[in-house]
Amino acid sequence: MRIAVIDSGINAGLFDLNEYVIHSTGFYINSQGYIAESNMLPVRNLHGTAVAMIIRHICSDVEFISVNVLDENLSTDGRVLAYALSQVFDYRPDIIHMSLGTLKRRYIFPLKKIIKEAKKLNVLLVAAAENSGKTSYPAYLNGVIGVKSGFFENYKQYSYKKGFFLAPDGTKGIAHIQEVPVMKNSRGTSMSAAYISGHLAEILKKYKNFSANDATRILINTLKQKE
């Protein structure tokens, strides 16, 4: 399964991630004020690396496209996010993962264009909701699998409520993360979304001809069967 992780980049030098990251690129605003692409952008925060390690822990048969758009403070320009999303389809991902979002409504229109393209190409869009509970985008848009955090006994558990998946908000039980303090302490919906992307990747791997909607439905139905 190929997953594009739109985040702070994945540090492929940690552990065995170099075996899973098949391409790295990044987008930023250059000195002339234009959006530029570079495969030399440094990973300034291990947030995206923690996300990748969670996904890989859930689904080991995965390839990552690392798309670096966040700085050391996990901030970016909304234009960079929208543009990066528009370009990532070239890498033919099965899932586009976003442990990020914006509260600004002006980005709804360009994000809806991305959602339309993803539906056309049968690509799943997974996005973390805002930790504060405020309406954020793209997590709250139709056509996106929005994820919030919840409290669970182990990393394999998740639930579904009012149109959102809920998953663990930490990294307990994830191989190697506990060895890196800054990642060990990572918490919030960003981590929760990574678990859901991992579960969806497992479903798509098992049912190769299923659509994105089919995969989401199976994830929900699996919960109902356990109840």
Short mmCIF file of N, CA, C and O in Angstrom, two decimals, residues 86-204:
data_model
loop_
_atom_site.label_atom_id
_atom_site.label_comp_id
_atom_site.label_asym_id
_atom_site.label_seq_id
_atom_site.Cartn_x
_atom_site.Cartn_y
_atom_site.Cartn_z
N SER A 86 -2.39 18.89 -4.32
CA SER A 86 -2.72 18.81 -5.75
C SER A 86 -1.64 18.06 -6.53
O SER A 86 -1.91 17.48 -7.58
N GLN A 87 -0.41 18.09 -6.03
CA GLN A 87 0.71 17.46 -6.73
C GLN A 87 0.92 15.99 -6.35
O GLN A 87 1.50 15.22 -7.12
N VAL A 88 0.45 15.61 -5.18
CA VAL A 88 0.79 14.29 -4.66
C VAL A 88 0.11 13.16 -5.43
O VAL A 88 0.57 12.00 -5.39
N PHE A 89 -0.94 13.45 -6.17
CA PHE A 89 -1.60 12.41 -6.96
C PHE A 89 -0.67 11.81 -8.01
O PHE A 89 -0.87 10.68 -8.45
N ASP A 90 0.35 12.58 -8.39
CA ASP A 90 1.31 12.08 -9.39
C ASP A 90 2.03 10.82 -8.92
O ASP A 90 2.54 10.03 -9.73
N TYR A 91 2.08 10.61 -7.60
CA TYR A 91 2.79 9.47 -7.04
C TYR A 91 1.88 8.25 -6.87
O TYR A 91 2.31 7.24 -6.31
N ARG A 92 0.64 8.36 -7.31
CA ARG A 92 -0.34 7.27 -7.28
C ARG A 92 -0.49 6.63 -5.89
O ARG A 92 -0.36 5.41 -5.72
N PRO A 93 -0.81 7.45 -4.89
CA PRO A 93 -1.00 6.87 -3.56
C PRO A 93 -2.36 6.18 -3.43
O PRO A 93 -3.31 6.49 -4.15
N ASP A 94 -2.43 5.23 -2.52
CA ASP A 94 -3.70 4.61 -2.17
C ASP A 94 -4.40 5.44 -1.08
O ASP A 94 -5.63 5.50 -1.02
N ILE A 95 -3.57 6.05 -0.23
CA ILE A 95 -4.07 6.88 0.87
C ILE A 95 -3.23 8.15 0.94
O ILE A 95 -2.00 8.10 0.80
N ILE A 96 -3.90 9.26 1.16
CA ILE A 96 -3.20 10.52 1.47
C ILE A 96 -3.49 10.82 2.93
O ILE A 96 -4.65 11.00 3.32
N HIS A 97 -2.45 10.83 3.72
CA HIS A 97 -2.60 11.02 5.16
C HIS A 97 -2.19 12.44 5.57
O HIS A 97 -1.11 12.91 5.23
N MET A 98 -3.07 13.07 6.37
CA MET A 98 -2.81 14.43 6.84
C MET A 98 -3.06 14.53 8.34
O MET A 98 -4.21 14.61 8.77
N SER A 99 -2.03 14.50 9.13
CA SER A 99 -2.16 14.74 10.57
C SER A 99 -2.01 16.25 10.79
O SER A 99 -1.14 16.72 11.53
N LEU A 100 -2.86 16.99 10.12
CA LEU A 100 -2.81 18.45 10.15
C LEU A 100 -4.13 18.99 9.62
O LEU A 100 -4.99 18.24 9.17
N GLY A 101 -4.27 20.29 9.65
CA GLY A 101 -5.48 20.92 9.12
C GLY A 101 -5.45 22.42 9.35
O GLY A 101 -4.46 22.96 9.88
N THR A 102 -6.51 23.08 8.95
CA THR A 102 -6.60 24.53 9.11
C THR A 102 -7.99 24.91 9.61
O THR A 102 -8.97 24.21 9.34
N LEU A 103 -8.06 26.01 10.33
CA LEU A 103 -9.35 26.53 10.80
C LEU A 103 -9.90 27.56 9.82
O LEU A 103 -11.04 28.02 9.97
N LYS A 104 -9.09 27.92 8.82
CA LYS A 104 -9.45 29.01 7.91
C LYS A 104 -10.37 28.52 6.79
O LYS A 104 -10.00 27.67 5.98
N ARG A 105 -11.55 29.11 6.73
CA ARG A 105 -12.56 28.69 5.76
C ARG A 105 -12.18 29.01 4.32
O ARG A 105 -12.70 28.40 3.39
N ARG A 106 -11.27 29.94 4.12
CA ARG A 106 -10.92 30.31 2.75
C ARG A 106 -10.25 29.18 1.98
O ARG A 106 -10.12 29.25 0.76
N TYR A 107 -9.81 28.15 2.71
CA TYR A 107 -9.17 27.02 2.03
C TYR A 107 -10.15 25.90 1.71
O TYR A 107 -9.75 24.87 1.15
N ILE A 108 -11.41 26.08 2.05
CA ILE A 108 -12.40 25.04 1.79
C ILE A 108 -12.51 24.75 0.29
O ILE A 108 -12.54 23.59 -0.12
N PHE A 109 -12.59 25.80 -0.53
CA PHE A 109 -12.79 25.59 -1.96
C PHE A 109 -11.64 24.79 -2.59
O PHE A 109 -11.88 23.78 -3.27
N PRO A 110 -10.36 25.19 -2.39
CA PRO A 110 -9.28 24.39 -2.99
C PRO A 110 -9.22 22.98 -2.42
O PRO A 110 -8.88 22.03 -3.14
N LEU A 111 -9.59 22.82 -1.16
CA LEU A 111 -9.59 21.48 -0.57
C LEU A 111 -10.69 20.62 -1.17
O LEU A 111 -10.51 19.41 -1.38
N LYS A 112 -11.82 21.22 -1.48
CA LYS A 112 -12.90 20.46 -2.11
C LYS A 112 -12.50 19.98 -3.50
O LYS A 112 -12.92 18.90 -3.94
N LYS A 113 -11.69 20.75 -4.18
CA LYS A 113 -11.19 20.32 -5.50
C LYS A 113 -10.30 19.09 -5.34
O LYS A 113 -10.34 18.17 -6.17
N ILE A 114 -9.51 19.08 -4.28
CA ILE A 114 -8.65 17.93 -3.99
C ILE A 114 -9.50 16.71 -3.70
O ILE A 114 -9.22 15.59 -4.17
N ILE A 115 -10.55 16.90 -2.91
CA ILE A 115 -11.43 15.79 -2.55
C ILE A 115 -12.09 15.21 -3.80
O ILE A 115 -12.20 13.99 -3.95
N LYS A 116 -12.50 16.07 -4.69
CA LYS A 116 -13.13 15.62 -5.94
C LYS A 116 -12.15 14.79 -6.77
O LYS A 116 -12.52 13.74 -7.32
N GLU A 117 -10.91 15.23 -6.83
CA GLU A 117 -9.90 14.49 -7.58
C GLU A 117 -9.60 13.14 -6.92
O GLU A 117 -9.42 12.13 -7.59
N ALA A 118 -9.55 13.14 -5.59
CA ALA A 118 -9.28 11.90 -4.87
C ALA A 118 -10.38 10.88 -5.12
O ALA A 118 -10.11 9.69 -5.33
N LYS A 119 -11.62 11.34 -5.12
CA LYS A 119 -12.74 10.43 -5.38
C LYS A 119 -12.65 9.86 -6.79
O LYS A 119 -12.87 8.65 -7.01
N LYS A 120 -12.28 10.70 -7.74
CA LYS A 120 -12.14 10.27 -9.12
C LYS A 120 -11.07 9.19 -9.27
O LYS A 120 -11.24 8.22 -10.02
N LEU A 121 -9.99 9.32 -8.52
CA LEU A 121 -8.86 8.40 -8.61
C LEU A 121 -8.92 7.27 -7.59
O LEU A 121 -8.00 6.45 -7.51
N ASN A 122 -10.00 7.24 -6.80
CA ASN A 122 -10.18 6.21 -5.78
C ASN A 122 -9.06 6.23 -4.74
O ASN A 122 -8.47 5.20 -4.39
N VAL A 123 -8.76 7.42 -4.24
CA VAL A 123 -7.73 7.61 -3.22
C VAL A 123 -8.40 8.03 -1.92
O VAL A 123 -9.24 8.93 -1.91
N LEU A 124 -8.03 7.38 -0.83
CA LEU A 124 -8.57 7.73 0.48
C LEU A 124 -7.87 8.95 1.04
O LEU A 124 -6.63 9.05 0.97
N LEU A 125 -8.63 9.86 1.61
CA LEU A 125 -8.08 11.02 2.30
C LEU A 125 -8.37 10.87 3.79
O LEU A 125 -9.54 10.77 4.20
N VAL A 126 -7.33 10.86 4.59
CA VAL A 126 -7.48 10.75 6.05
C VAL A 126 -6.90 12.02 6.67
O VAL A 126 -5.77 12.41 6.34
N ALA A 127 -7.66 12.65 7.57
CA ALA A 127 -7.19 13.89 8.18
C ALA A 127 -7.53 13.96 9.66
O ALA A 127 -8.62 13.53 10.08
N ALA A 128 -6.61 14.47 10.44
CA ALA A 128 -6.83 14.66 11.87
C ALA A 128 -7.68 15.90 12.11
O ALA A 128 -7.49 16.93 11.47
N ALA A 129 -8.63 15.78 13.02
CA ALA A 129 -9.43 16.93 13.43
C ALA A 129 -8.61 17.77 14.41
O ALA A 129 -7.62 17.30 14.99
N GLU A 130 -9.01 19.00 14.59
CA GLU A 130 -8.34 19.91 15.52
C GLU A 130 -8.45 19.38 16.94
O GLU A 130 -9.52 18.95 17.40
N ASN A 131 -7.35 19.41 17.69
CA ASN A 131 -7.35 18.91 19.06
C ASN A 131 -8.31 19.65 19.97
O ASN A 131 -8.87 19.08 20.91
N SER A 132 -8.53 20.94 19.69
CA SER A 132 -9.38 21.76 20.55
C SER A 132 -10.87 21.46 20.36
O SER A 132 -11.70 21.89 21.16
N GLY A 133 -11.19 20.73 19.31
CA GLY A 133 -12.60 20.44 19.02
C GLY A 133 -13.23 21.43 18.05
O GLY A 133 -14.38 21.25 17.65
N LYS A 134 -12.48 22.45 17.65
CA LYS A 134 -13.01 23.41 16.69
C LYS A 134 -13.11 22.77 15.30
O LYS A 134 -12.38 21.83 14.99
N THR A 135 -14.03 23.28 14.49
CA THR A 135 -14.19 22.78 13.13
C THR A 135 -12.94 23.08 12.32
O THR A 135 -12.51 24.23 12.23
N SER A 136 -12.35 22.03 11.76
CA SER A 136 -11.12 22.21 11.00
C SER A 136 -11.24 21.50 9.67
O SER A 136 -12.07 20.62 9.47
N TYR A 137 -10.37 21.91 8.76
CA TYR A 137 -10.42 21.39 7.39
C TYR A 137 -9.04 20.84 7.01
O TYR A 137 -8.03 21.41 7.40
N PRO A 138 -9.03 19.70 6.32
CA PRO A 138 -10.14 19.04 5.62
C PRO A 138 -10.93 18.02 6.43
O PRO A 138 -11.84 17.41 5.91
N ALA A 139 -10.60 17.80 7.72
CA ALA A 139 -11.22 16.71 8.47
C ALA A 139 -12.75 16.77 8.49
O ALA A 139 -13.41 15.73 8.52
N TYR A 140 -13.30 17.97 8.48
CA TYR A 140 -14.76 18.12 8.59
C TYR A 140 -15.46 18.18 7.23
O TYR A 140 -16.67 18.36 7.18
N LEU A 141 -14.74 18.01 6.16
CA LEU A 141 -15.35 18.07 4.84
C LEU A 141 -15.84 16.70 4.38
O LEU A 141 -15.21 15.68 4.68
N ASN A 142 -16.95 16.68 3.66
CA ASN A 142 -17.45 15.43 3.10
C ASN A 142 -16.43 14.85 2.14
O ASN A 142 -15.81 15.58 1.37
N GLY A 143 -16.26 13.54 2.20
CA GLY A 143 -15.29 12.90 1.33
C GLY A 143 -13.94 12.69 1.99
O GLY A 143 -13.04 12.10 1.39
N VAL A 144 -13.81 13.17 3.24
CA VAL A 144 -12.57 12.99 3.99
C VAL A 144 -12.86 12.15 5.23
O VAL A 144 -13.89 12.32 5.88
N ILE A 145 -11.97 11.23 5.54
CA ILE A 145 -12.10 10.42 6.75
C ILE A 145 -11.49 11.21 7.89
O ILE A 145 -10.27 11.29 8.03
N GLY A 146 -12.35 11.84 8.68
CA GLY A 146 -11.89 12.65 9.80
C GLY A 146 -11.65 11.80 11.03
O GLY A 146 -12.37 10.83 11.28
N VAL A 147 -10.63 12.15 11.79
CA VAL A 147 -10.26 11.35 12.96
C VAL A 147 -10.08 12.24 14.19
O VAL A 147 -9.43 13.29 14.13
N LYS A 148 -10.67 11.78 15.29
CA LYS A 148 -10.51 12.44 16.58
C LYS A 148 -9.84 11.45 17.54
O LYS A 148 -9.68 10.27 17.22
N SER A 149 -9.44 11.92 18.70
CA SER A 149 -8.76 11.05 19.66
C SER A 149 -9.73 10.50 20.69
O SER A 149 -10.79 11.08 20.96
N GLY A 150 -9.36 9.35 21.24
CA GLY A 150 -10.16 8.72 22.28
C GLY A 150 -9.26 7.95 23.22
O GLY A 150 -8.04 7.91 23.05
N PHE A 151 -9.86 7.34 24.22
CA PHE A 151 -9.08 6.59 25.21
C PHE A 151 -9.37 5.10 25.01
O PHE A 151 -10.52 4.66 25.07
N PHE A 152 -8.31 4.33 24.77
CA PHE A 152 -8.46 2.90 24.48
C PHE A 152 -7.42 2.12 25.25
O PHE A 152 -6.38 2.65 25.65
N GLU A 153 -7.70 0.83 25.44
CA GLU A 153 -6.79 -0.02 26.21
C GLU A 153 -5.52 -0.36 25.45
O GLU A 153 -4.47 -0.56 26.06
N ASN A 154 -5.61 -0.45 24.13
CA ASN A 154 -4.40 -0.75 23.35
C ASN A 154 -4.47 -0.10 21.97
O ASN A 154 -5.53 0.42 21.58
N TYR A 155 -3.37 -0.13 21.26
CA TYR A 155 -3.25 0.59 19.99
C TYR A 155 -4.10 0.02 18.86
O TYR A 155 -4.30 0.67 17.84
N LYS A 156 -4.60 -1.20 19.04
CA LYS A 156 -5.39 -1.83 17.98
C LYS A 156 -6.85 -1.39 18.00
O LYS A 156 -7.59 -1.64 17.05
N GLN A 157 -7.27 -0.76 19.07
CA GLN A 157 -8.67 -0.40 19.23
C GLN A 157 -9.00 0.95 18.61
O GLN A 157 -8.16 1.86 18.57
N TYR A 158 -10.23 1.08 18.16
CA TYR A 158 -10.73 2.34 17.63
C TYR A 158 -12.25 2.30 17.68
O TYR A 158 -12.85 1.26 17.98
N SER A 159 -12.90 3.42 17.41
CA SER A 159 -14.36 3.47 17.40
C SER A 159 -14.81 4.47 16.34
O SER A 159 -13.99 5.13 15.68
N TYR A 160 -16.11 4.55 16.17
CA TYR A 160 -16.69 5.45 15.17
C TYR A 160 -17.91 6.13 15.79
O TYR A 160 -18.79 5.46 16.32
N LYS A 161 -17.94 7.45 15.73
CA LYS A 161 -19.03 8.19 16.36
C LYS A 161 -19.30 9.50 15.63
O LYS A 161 -18.38 10.29 15.40
N LYS A 162 -20.54 9.69 15.25
CA LYS A 162 -20.99 10.94 14.63
C LYS A 162 -20.12 11.36 13.45
O LYS A 162 -19.73 12.53 13.31
N GLY A 163 -19.82 10.39 12.59
CA GLY A 163 -19.10 10.71 11.36
C GLY A 163 -17.59 10.76 11.48
O GLY A 163 -16.91 11.05 10.49
N PHE A 164 -17.05 10.47 12.66
CA PHE A 164 -15.60 10.50 12.86
C PHE A 164 -15.11 9.19 13.46
O PHE A 164 -15.77 8.60 14.32
N PHE A 165 -13.93 8.77 13.03
CA PHE A 165 -13.27 7.66 13.70
C PHE A 165 -12.55 8.23 14.92
O PHE A 165 -12.09 9.38 14.90
N LEU A 166 -12.45 7.43 15.96
CA LEU A 166 -11.68 7.77 17.15
C LEU A 166 -10.63 6.69 17.36
O LEU A 166 -10.91 5.50 17.20
N ALA A 167 -9.42 7.09 17.71
CA ALA A 167 -8.32 6.15 17.90
C ALA A 167 -7.42 6.66 19.02
O ALA A 167 -7.55 7.81 19.46
N PRO A 168 -6.49 5.83 19.51
CA PRO A 168 -5.60 6.25 20.60
C PRO A 168 -4.87 7.55 20.26
O PRO A 168 -4.53 7.81 19.11
N ASP A 169 -4.61 8.34 21.30
CA ASP A 169 -3.98 9.65 21.07
C ASP A 169 -2.50 9.66 21.40
O ASP A 169 -1.86 10.71 21.39
N GLY A 170 -1.93 8.48 21.68
CA GLY A 170 -0.52 8.42 22.02
C GLY A 170 0.23 7.38 21.21
O GLY A 170 -0.26 6.90 20.19
N THR A 171 1.41 7.02 21.69
CA THR A 171 2.27 6.10 20.93
C THR A 171 2.62 4.83 21.70
O THR A 171 3.48 4.07 21.29
N LYS A 172 1.94 4.57 22.79
CA LYS A 172 2.22 3.40 23.62
C LYS A 172 2.04 2.12 22.80
O LYS A 172 1.02 1.93 22.14
N GLY A 173 3.04 1.26 22.85
CA GLY A 173 2.97 -0.02 22.15
C GLY A 173 3.53 -0.01 20.75
O GLY A 173 3.60 -1.05 20.10
N ILE A 174 3.96 1.16 20.27
CA ILE A 174 4.50 1.26 18.91
C ILE A 174 6.01 1.03 18.93
O ILE A 174 6.74 1.71 19.65
N ALA A 175 6.45 0.07 18.14
CA ALA A 175 7.86 -0.32 18.12
C ALA A 175 8.79 0.86 17.87
O ALA A 175 8.55 1.67 16.99
N HIS A 176 9.84 0.95 18.68
CA HIS A 176 10.96 1.90 18.56
C HIS A 176 10.63 3.33 18.99
O HIS A 176 11.54 4.07 19.39
N ILE A 177 9.38 3.75 18.90
CA ILE A 177 9.06 5.14 19.25
C ILE A 177 9.46 5.45 20.68
O ILE A 177 9.90 6.57 20.98
N GLN A 178 9.32 4.48 21.56
CA GLN A 178 9.64 4.71 22.98
C GLN A 178 11.13 5.02 23.19
O GLN A 178 11.51 5.52 24.24
N GLU A 179 11.94 4.74 22.18
CA GLU A 179 13.38 4.99 22.29
C GLU A 179 13.75 6.44 21.99
O GLU A 179 14.88 6.86 22.22
N VAL A 180 12.80 7.19 21.44
CA VAL A 180 13.04 8.60 21.08
C VAL A 180 12.08 9.47 21.89
O VAL A 180 10.90 9.54 21.58
N PRO A 181 12.58 10.11 22.97
CA PRO A 181 11.71 10.86 23.88
C PRO A 181 10.74 11.83 23.20
O PRO A 181 9.56 11.88 23.57
N VAL A 182 11.19 12.57 22.21
CA VAL A 182 10.32 13.55 21.59
C VAL A 182 9.15 12.88 20.86
O VAL A 182 8.05 13.44 20.79
N MET A 183 9.38 11.68 20.35
CA MET A 183 8.29 10.95 19.69
C MET A 183 7.47 10.18 20.72
O MET A 183 6.25 10.04 20.58
N LYS A 184 8.11 9.67 21.74
CA LYS A 184 7.42 8.93 22.80
C LYS A 184 6.32 9.78 23.41
O LYS A 184 5.25 9.27 23.78
N ASN A 185 6.55 11.08 23.51
CA ASN A 185 5.59 11.98 24.14
C ASN A 185 4.60 12.61 23.17
O ASN A 185 3.80 13.46 23.56
N SER A 186 4.65 12.19 21.91
CA SER A 186 3.71 12.73 20.92
C SER A 186 2.28 12.30 21.27
O SER A 186 2.02 11.13 21.53
N ARG A 187 1.37 13.27 21.25
CA ARG A 187 -0.02 12.96 21.60
C ARG A 187 -0.96 13.81 20.75
O ARG A 187 -0.58 14.82 20.18
N GLY A 188 -2.21 13.38 20.70
CA GLY A 188 -3.24 14.16 20.04
C GLY A 188 -3.86 13.47 18.84
O GLY A 188 -3.55 12.31 18.52
N THR A 189 -4.71 14.19 18.16
CA THR A 189 -5.42 13.63 17.01
C THR A 189 -4.48 13.28 15.86
O THR A 189 -4.81 12.44 15.03
N SER A 190 -3.32 13.91 15.82
CA SER A 190 -2.34 13.58 14.78
C SER A 190 -1.95 12.12 14.85
O SER A 190 -1.84 11.43 13.84
N MET A 191 -1.72 11.64 16.08
CA MET A 191 -1.37 10.24 16.27
C MET A 191 -2.60 9.36 16.00
O MET A 191 -2.50 8.29 15.39
N SER A 192 -3.75 9.81 16.45
CA SER A 192 -5.00 9.05 16.25
C SER A 192 -5.23 8.77 14.76
O SER A 192 -5.59 7.65 14.37
N ALA A 193 -5.05 9.79 13.94
CA ALA A 193 -5.27 9.64 12.50
C ALA A 193 -4.34 8.61 11.90
O ALA A 193 -4.72 7.86 10.98
N ALA A 194 -3.12 8.53 12.42
CA ALA A 194 -2.15 7.56 11.89
C ALA A 194 -2.63 6.13 12.10
O ALA A 194 -2.45 5.27 11.22
N TYR A 195 -3.24 5.86 13.25
CA TYR A 195 -3.76 4.50 13.49
C TYR A 195 -4.83 4.15 12.46
O TYR A 195 -4.84 3.04 11.92
N ILE A 196 -5.71 5.09 12.17
CA ILE A 196 -6.79 4.82 11.22
C ILE A 196 -6.24 4.61 9.82
O ILE A 196 -6.69 3.71 9.09
N SER A 197 -5.25 5.38 9.42
CA SER A 197 -4.62 5.15 8.11
C SER A 197 -4.01 3.76 8.05
O SER A 197 -4.07 3.07 7.01
N GLY A 198 -3.41 3.33 9.15
CA GLY A 198 -2.83 1.99 9.18
C GLY A 198 -3.88 0.90 9.03
O GLY A 198 -3.70 -0.06 8.27
N HIS A 199 -4.99 1.06 9.73
CA HIS A 199 -6.08 0.07 9.62
C HIS A 199 -6.67 0.05 8.21
O HIS A 199 -6.97 -1.02 7.66
N LEU A 200 -6.85 1.21 7.62
CA LEU A 200 -7.38 1.29 6.26
C LEU A 200 -6.43 0.65 5.26
O LEU A 200 -6.85 -0.03 4.32
N ALA A 201 -5.13 0.84 5.46
CA ALA A 201 -4.14 0.23 4.58
C ALA A 201 -4.22 -1.29 4.66
O ALA A 201 -4.10 -1.98 3.64
N GLU A 202 -4.43 -1.82 5.85
CA GLU A 202 -4.58 -3.26 6.02
C GLU A 202 -5.78 -3.79 5.25
O GLU A 202 -5.73 -4.84 4.62
N ILE A 203 -6.89 -3.04 5.29
CA ILE A 203 -8.10 -3.44 4.57
C ILE A 203 -7.87 -3.39 3.07
O ILE A 203 -8.22 -4.33 2.34
N LEU A 204 -7.27 -2.33 2.59
CA LEU A 204 -7.01 -2.21 1.15
C LEU A 204 -6.06 -3.29 0.66
O LEU A 204 -6.16 -3.77 -0.47
#
